[in-house]
Amino acid sequence: MSQDDRCASLAARVAAVVREDVRGMVAYPVADSEGFVKLDLMENPFSLPEDLRTELARRMSALAVNRYPAPRPARLLSAIRRAMQVPDSAQLLLGNGSDELISIIAWACARPGARVLSVAPSFVMYEASARLAGMDFTAVPLRADFSLDLEALLAAIREHAPQVIYLAYPNNPTGTLYPRADLESVLQAAPGIVVVDEAYQPFALDSFMSAAGRIDNLVVMRTVSKSGMAGARLGYLAAKPEWIEQFDKVRPPFNVNVFTQCYAEFVLEHQDVLDRQAAVLRTGRTELAHALAALPGVSVFPSAGNFLLFRIESSDPNAAQRVFEGLKQQKVLIKNLSRAHPLLANCLRVTVSFPEENAAFLAALTASLPGGPRAALIES
Ligand SMILES: Cc1ncc(COP(=O)(O)O)c(C=O)c1O
């Protein structure tokens, strides 16, 4: 058999085994960031103070790695309850990042004909997880200014009676913090659960956590990823025990490893450090938003997250792509969202970092804007 024949026969075998929709998918894209000022994924740029790192290393070295992790680690759960003021009436479920929790919800709710409803543009994993689990997915477009079209959303709820609704509060990638009363209307109208995804809560200063366990169909989802622990992979749900009990059945056993449990428990005992870091980033967000708004041909959208969405105002549909490339040439990595959704035409998203990195970004952006010193050097 020739090399070509072998390849063709393996391709046929893959086609016969793997689902057609999966073969048509593209893997979640993560850009190579080696050597870049990394402002693409809304990570927290700070590390822990030296004394805490030393103590943490001591604790981690004493871990019983020969044992499976506890499925319901009592000390970590109470650290989360304390640090995040989770009401006693709510139960918690831990996930390997909130990405895993989104998949768990889909697996648990994928009854025949079941549907997930969200808005667009929003976090891509709501749709991806729903479709993989065989659920239908509907997204109600946001308005052009990325505010919530409550009437359209309520109409979609009436039409589709979705099992699951996702609202990111604040939203990614737009940064919008919808009016609280709108979410309350959605909670009242929804026949199933409403997952309020509070991934960016440290920067929003508003939350539905105090209502978790009190409102029947409310599920509050959080992650530690935006608080300096993206590499640890830990998310959690807070909801009435009746929901958590069901979701827990489809959670992969031992999904949160011992290193993550130990790391997060320790860091959450020092919530004051995380709070100070978040406060610095909120101030940085305000300063960066002002600086962006002052640039010619740039409009910036209000954000309650640790990132800013901005648009390159141009009739050229590739203007943002060119600016993005210009930043990359200067070793600054942000996120190009121009093609992610029609409402995001010529939009880019930048993570707020510490002042030096924000300044590096602004300098690279200024140089790359249409008419800027580097613009002519950037290939279309
Ligand atoms: C709105 C939203 N929810 C959830 C996530 C996933 O978080 P995690 O790192 O916990 O999987 C993200 C990641 O960017 C996000 O933007």
mmCIF file of N, CA and C in Angstrom, residues 73 76-87 90-102 104-105 166 195-202 207 209 212 219-227 229 233-239 244 247 251 255-256 260 264-265 268 271 274:
data_model
loop_
_atom_site.group_PDB
_atom_site.id
_atom_site.type_symbol
_atom_site.label_atom_id
_atom_site.label_comp_id
_atom_site.label_asym_id
_atom_site.label_seq_id
_atom_site.Cartn_x
_atom_site.Cartn_y
_atom_site.Cartn_z
ATOM 1 N N PRO A 73 -14.361 18.890 47.974
ATOM 2 C CA PRO A 73 -13.333 19.265 48.950
ATOM 3 C C PRO A 73 -13.850 20.311 49.951
ATOM 4 N N LEU A 76 -11.952 23.771 50.473
ATOM 5 C CA LEU A 76 -12.054 24.670 49.310
ATOM 6 C C LEU A 76 -13.483 25.222 49.200
ATOM 7 N N LEU A 77 -14.464 24.352 49.393
ATOM 8 C CA LEU A 77 -15.852 24.816 49.287
ATOM 9 C C LEU A 77 -16.142 25.895 50.325
ATOM 10 N N SER A 78 -15.627 25.693 51.555
ATOM 11 C CA SER A 78 -15.921 26.754 52.535
ATOM 12 C C SER A 78 -15.105 28.011 52.269
ATOM 13 N N ALA A 79 -13.911 27.869 51.677
ATOM 14 C CA ALA A 79 -13.141 29.079 51.301
ATOM 15 C C ALA A 79 -13.913 29.870 50.237
ATOM 16 N N ILE A 80 -14.507 29.156 49.277
ATOM 17 C CA ILE A 80 -15.300 29.847 48.239
ATOM 18 C C ILE A 80 -16.515 30.527 48.884
ATOM 19 N N ARG A 81 -17.211 29.783 49.741
ATOM 20 C CA ARG A 81 -18.399 30.349 50.400
ATOM 21 C C ARG A 81 -18.063 31.633 51.142
ATOM 22 N N ARG A 82 -16.935 31.580 51.866
ATOM 23 C CA ARG A 82 -16.551 32.741 52.682
ATOM 24 C C ARG A 82 -16.135 33.913 51.789
ATOM 25 N N ALA A 83 -15.230 33.628 50.845
ATOM 26 C CA ALA A 83 -14.669 34.713 50.032
ATOM 27 C C ALA A 83 -15.727 35.322 49.109
ATOM 28 N N MET A 84 -16.641 34.506 48.630
ATOM 29 C CA MET A 84 -17.598 34.988 47.616
ATOM 30 C C MET A 84 -18.994 35.223 48.181
ATOM 31 N N GLN A 85 -19.116 35.123 49.503
ATOM 32 C CA GLN A 85 -20.413 35.343 50.169
ATOM 33 C C GLN A 85 -21.547 34.548 49.505
ATOM 34 N N VAL A 86 -21.304 33.252 49.388
ATOM 35 C CA VAL A 86 -22.332 32.370 48.833
ATOM 36 C C VAL A 86 -23.368 32.112 49.928
ATOM 37 N N PRO A 87 -24.657 32.364 49.646
ATOM 38 C CA PRO A 87 -25.675 32.173 50.687
ATOM 39 C C PRO A 87 -25.760 30.702 51.117
ATOM 40 N N ALA A 90 -27.690 28.208 48.999
ATOM 41 C CA ALA A 90 -27.189 27.725 47.700
ATOM 42 C C ALA A 90 -26.191 26.602 47.920
ATOM 43 N N GLN A 91 -26.206 25.640 47.004
ATOM 44 C CA GLN A 91 -25.179 24.597 47.002
ATOM 45 C C GLN A 91 -24.183 24.904 45.883
ATOM 46 N N LEU A 92 -22.974 24.359 46.025
ATOM 47 C CA LEU A 92 -21.925 24.647 45.046
ATOM 48 C C LEU A 92 -21.553 23.394 44.252
ATOM 49 N N LEU A 93 -21.174 23.601 43.002
ATOM 50 C CA LEU A 93 -20.604 22.522 42.190
ATOM 51 C C LEU A 93 -19.325 23.058 41.555
ATOM 52 N N LEU A 94 -18.251 22.289 41.657
ATOM 53 C CA LEU A 94 -16.958 22.736 41.110
ATOM 54 C C LEU A 94 -16.730 22.148 39.720
ATOM 55 N N GLY A 95 -16.077 22.924 38.877
ATOM 56 C CA GLY A 95 -15.742 22.437 37.542
ATOM 57 C C GLY A 95 -14.299 22.738 37.194
ATOM 58 N N ASN A 96 -13.802 22.011 36.208
ATOM 59 C CA ASN A 96 -12.448 22.240 35.697
ATOM 60 C C ASN A 96 -12.524 23.462 34.771
ATOM 61 N N GLY A 97 -12.609 24.626 35.403
ATOM 62 C CA GLY A 97 -12.927 25.856 34.664
ATOM 63 C C GLY A 97 -14.431 25.937 34.486
ATOM 64 N N SER A 98 -14.953 27.161 34.250
ATOM 65 C CA SER A 98 -16.403 27.216 34.002
ATOM 66 C C SER A 98 -16.737 26.622 32.644
ATOM 67 N N ASP A 99 -15.752 26.510 31.749
ATOM 68 C CA ASP A 99 -15.996 25.811 30.477
ATOM 69 C C ASP A 99 -16.579 24.422 30.727
ATOM 70 N N GLU A 100 -16.011 23.718 31.699
ATOM 71 C CA GLU A 100 -16.511 22.364 31.962
ATOM 72 C C GLU A 100 -17.928 22.415 32.523
ATOM 73 N N LEU A 101 -18.206 23.427 33.351
ATOM 74 C CA LEU A 101 -19.553 23.526 33.922
ATOM 75 C C LEU A 101 -20.589 23.775 32.823
ATOM 76 N N ILE A 102 -20.199 24.555 31.819
ATOM 77 C CA ILE A 102 -21.116 24.825 30.701
ATOM 78 C C ILE A 102 -21.422 23.505 29.968
ATOM 79 N N ILE A 104 -21.225 20.504 31.356
ATOM 80 C CA ILE A 104 -22.005 19.664 32.280
ATOM 81 C C ILE A 104 -23.490 20.038 32.197
ATOM 82 N N ILE A 105 -23.770 21.335 32.163
ATOM 83 C CA ILE A 105 -25.169 21.775 32.079
ATOM 84 C C ILE A 105 -25.791 21.260 30.779
ATOM 85 N N TYR A 166 -28.390 31.529 28.936
ATOM 86 C CA TYR A 166 -27.115 32.063 29.438
ATOM 87 C C TYR A 166 -27.081 33.566 29.255
ATOM 88 N N VAL A 195 -28.660 30.842 33.618
ATOM 89 C CA VAL A 195 -27.292 30.826 34.143
ATOM 90 C C VAL A 195 -26.742 32.242 34.005
ATOM 91 N N VAL A 196 -26.522 32.895 35.134
ATOM 92 C CA VAL A 196 -25.914 34.217 35.118
ATOM 93 C C VAL A 196 -24.416 33.985 35.271
ATOM 94 N N ASP A 197 -23.697 34.209 34.174
ATOM 95 C CA ASP A 197 -22.267 33.889 34.116
ATOM 96 C C ASP A 197 -21.479 35.119 34.581
ATOM 97 N N GLU A 198 -20.959 35.018 35.799
ATOM 98 C CA GLU A 198 -20.273 36.168 36.409
ATOM 99 C C GLU A 198 -18.759 36.002 36.354
ATOM 100 N N ALA A 199 -18.253 35.583 35.198
ATOM 101 C CA ALA A 199 -16.810 35.381 35.040
ATOM 102 C C ALA A 199 -16.030 36.665 35.385
ATOM 103 N N TYR A 200 -16.624 37.820 35.090
ATOM 104 C CA TYR A 200 -15.890 39.094 35.258
ATOM 105 C C TYR A 200 -16.357 39.871 36.484
ATOM 106 N N GLN A 201 -16.989 39.174 37.422
ATOM 107 C CA GLN A 201 -17.567 39.831 38.599
ATOM 108 C C GLN A 201 -16.569 40.706 39.376
ATOM 109 N N PRO A 202 -15.281 40.315 39.515
ATOM 110 C CA PRO A 202 -14.384 41.170 40.313
ATOM 111 C C PRO A 202 -14.256 42.591 39.748
ATOM 112 N N SER A 207 -23.603 41.695 41.325
ATOM 113 C CA SER A 207 -23.655 40.247 41.298
ATOM 114 C C SER A 207 -25.050 39.767 41.655
ATOM 115 N N MET A 209 -25.122 36.799 43.179
ATOM 116 C CA MET A 209 -24.784 35.737 44.131
ATOM 117 C C MET A 209 -25.714 35.733 45.358
ATOM 118 N N ALA A 212 -28.613 33.549 44.861
ATOM 119 C CA ALA A 212 -28.415 32.122 44.546
ATOM 120 C C ALA A 212 -29.010 31.286 45.673
ATOM 121 N N VAL A 219 -29.037 30.134 38.384
ATOM 122 C CA VAL A 219 -27.758 29.444 38.569
ATOM 123 C C VAL A 219 -26.671 30.498 38.359
ATOM 124 N N VAL A 220 -25.895 30.775 39.394
ATOM 125 C CA VAL A 220 -24.811 31.747 39.251
ATOM 126 C C VAL A 220 -23.532 30.976 38.961
ATOM 127 N N MET A 221 -22.849 31.384 37.895
ATOM 128 C CA MET A 221 -21.601 30.706 37.520
ATOM 129 C C MET A 221 -20.441 31.684 37.667
ATOM 130 N N ARG A 222 -19.369 31.219 38.269
ATOM 131 C CA ARG A 222 -18.178 32.058 38.446
ATOM 132 C C ARG A 222 -16.932 31.254 38.071
ATOM 133 N N THR A 223 -15.837 31.963 37.915
ATOM 134 C CA THR A 223 -14.547 31.330 37.656
ATOM 135 C C THR A 223 -13.477 32.071 38.438
ATOM 136 N N VAL A 224 -12.381 31.398 38.743
ATOM 137 C CA VAL A 224 -11.245 32.106 39.347
ATOM 138 C C VAL A 224 -10.256 32.555 38.266
ATOM 139 N N SER A 225 -10.602 32.263 36.995
ATOM 140 C CA SER A 225 -9.650 32.519 35.906
ATOM 141 C C SER A 225 -9.265 33.993 35.780
ATOM 142 N N LYS A 226 -10.208 34.887 36.031
ATOM 143 C CA LYS A 226 -9.921 36.307 35.812
ATOM 144 C C LYS A 226 -9.329 36.952 37.058
ATOM 145 N N SER A 227 -9.146 36.148 38.111
ATOM 146 C CA SER A 227 -8.549 36.641 39.353
ATOM 147 C C SER A 227 -7.141 36.096 39.536
ATOM 148 N N MET A 229 -5.903 33.151 38.334
ATOM 149 C CA MET A 229 -5.742 31.693 38.422
ATOM 150 C C MET A 229 -6.246 30.989 37.159
ATOM 151 N N ARG A 233 -7.561 26.381 36.443
ATOM 152 C CA ARG A 233 -8.805 25.808 35.920
ATOM 153 C C ARG A 233 -9.779 25.469 37.050
ATOM 154 N N LEU A 234 -10.487 26.457 37.504
ATOM 155 C CA LEU A 234 -11.521 26.219 38.518
ATOM 156 C C LEU A 234 -12.697 27.168 38.286
ATOM 157 N N GLY A 235 -13.871 26.576 38.137
ATOM 158 C CA GLY A 235 -15.098 27.354 38.071
ATOM 159 C C GLY A 235 -16.076 26.784 39.078
ATOM 160 N N TYR A 236 -17.137 27.516 39.381
ATOM 161 C CA TYR A 236 -18.134 26.959 40.297
ATOM 162 C C TYR A 236 -19.523 27.487 39.977
ATOM 163 N N LEU A 237 -20.523 26.642 40.292
ATOM 164 C CA LEU A 237 -21.926 27.016 40.160
ATOM 165 C C LEU A 237 -22.498 27.160 41.552
ATOM 166 N N ALA A 238 -23.393 28.124 41.735
ATOM 167 C CA ALA A 238 -24.137 28.259 42.990
ATOM 168 C C ALA A 238 -25.615 28.301 42.636
ATOM 169 N N ALA A 239 -26.378 27.374 43.199
ATOM 170 C CA ALA A 239 -27.804 27.293 42.865
ATOM 171 C C ALA A 239 -28.522 26.488 43.936
ATOM 172 N N ILE A 244 -28.123 21.407 41.596
ATOM 173 C CA ILE A 244 -26.733 20.952 41.770
ATOM 174 C C ILE A 244 -26.681 19.432 41.860
ATOM 175 N N PHE A 247 -26.799 18.115 38.295
ATOM 176 C CA PHE A 247 -25.587 18.399 37.508
ATOM 177 C C PHE A 247 -24.405 17.575 38.020
ATOM 178 N N ARG A 251 -21.001 15.253 36.230
ATOM 179 C CA ARG A 251 -19.633 15.780 36.419
ATOM 180 C C ARG A 251 -18.646 14.625 36.316
ATOM 181 N N ASN A 255 -12.857 15.711 38.816
ATOM 182 C CA ASN A 255 -12.598 16.692 37.747
ATOM 183 C C ASN A 255 -11.706 17.854 38.177
ATOM 184 N N VAL A 256 -11.607 18.100 39.497
ATOM 185 C CA VAL A 256 -10.752 19.216 39.936
ATOM 186 C C VAL A 256 -9.562 18.621 40.698
ATOM 187 N N THR A 260 -4.968 22.189 41.932
ATOM 188 C CA THR A 260 -5.941 23.284 41.804
ATOM 189 C C THR A 260 -6.667 23.517 43.119
ATOM 190 N N ALA A 264 -6.223 27.103 44.892
ATOM 191 C CA ALA A 264 -7.371 28.020 44.996
ATOM 192 C C ALA A 264 -7.758 28.240 46.455
ATOM 193 N N GLU A 265 -7.716 27.168 47.245
ATOM 194 C CA GLU A 265 -8.071 27.309 48.665
ATOM 195 C C GLU A 265 -7.142 28.327 49.331
ATOM 196 N N LEU A 268 -7.750 31.958 47.946
ATOM 197 C CA LEU A 268 -9.024 32.532 48.415
ATOM 198 C C LEU A 268 -8.967 32.909 49.901
ATOM 199 N N GLN A 271 -8.136 36.741 49.971
ATOM 200 C CA GLN A 271 -9.031 37.473 49.057
ATOM 201 C C GLN A 271 -8.675 38.966 49.002
ATOM 202 N N LEU A 274 -6.443 39.647 46.129
ATOM 203 C CA LEU A 274 -7.168 39.635 44.852
ATOM 204 C C LEU A 274 -7.993 40.908 44.693
#
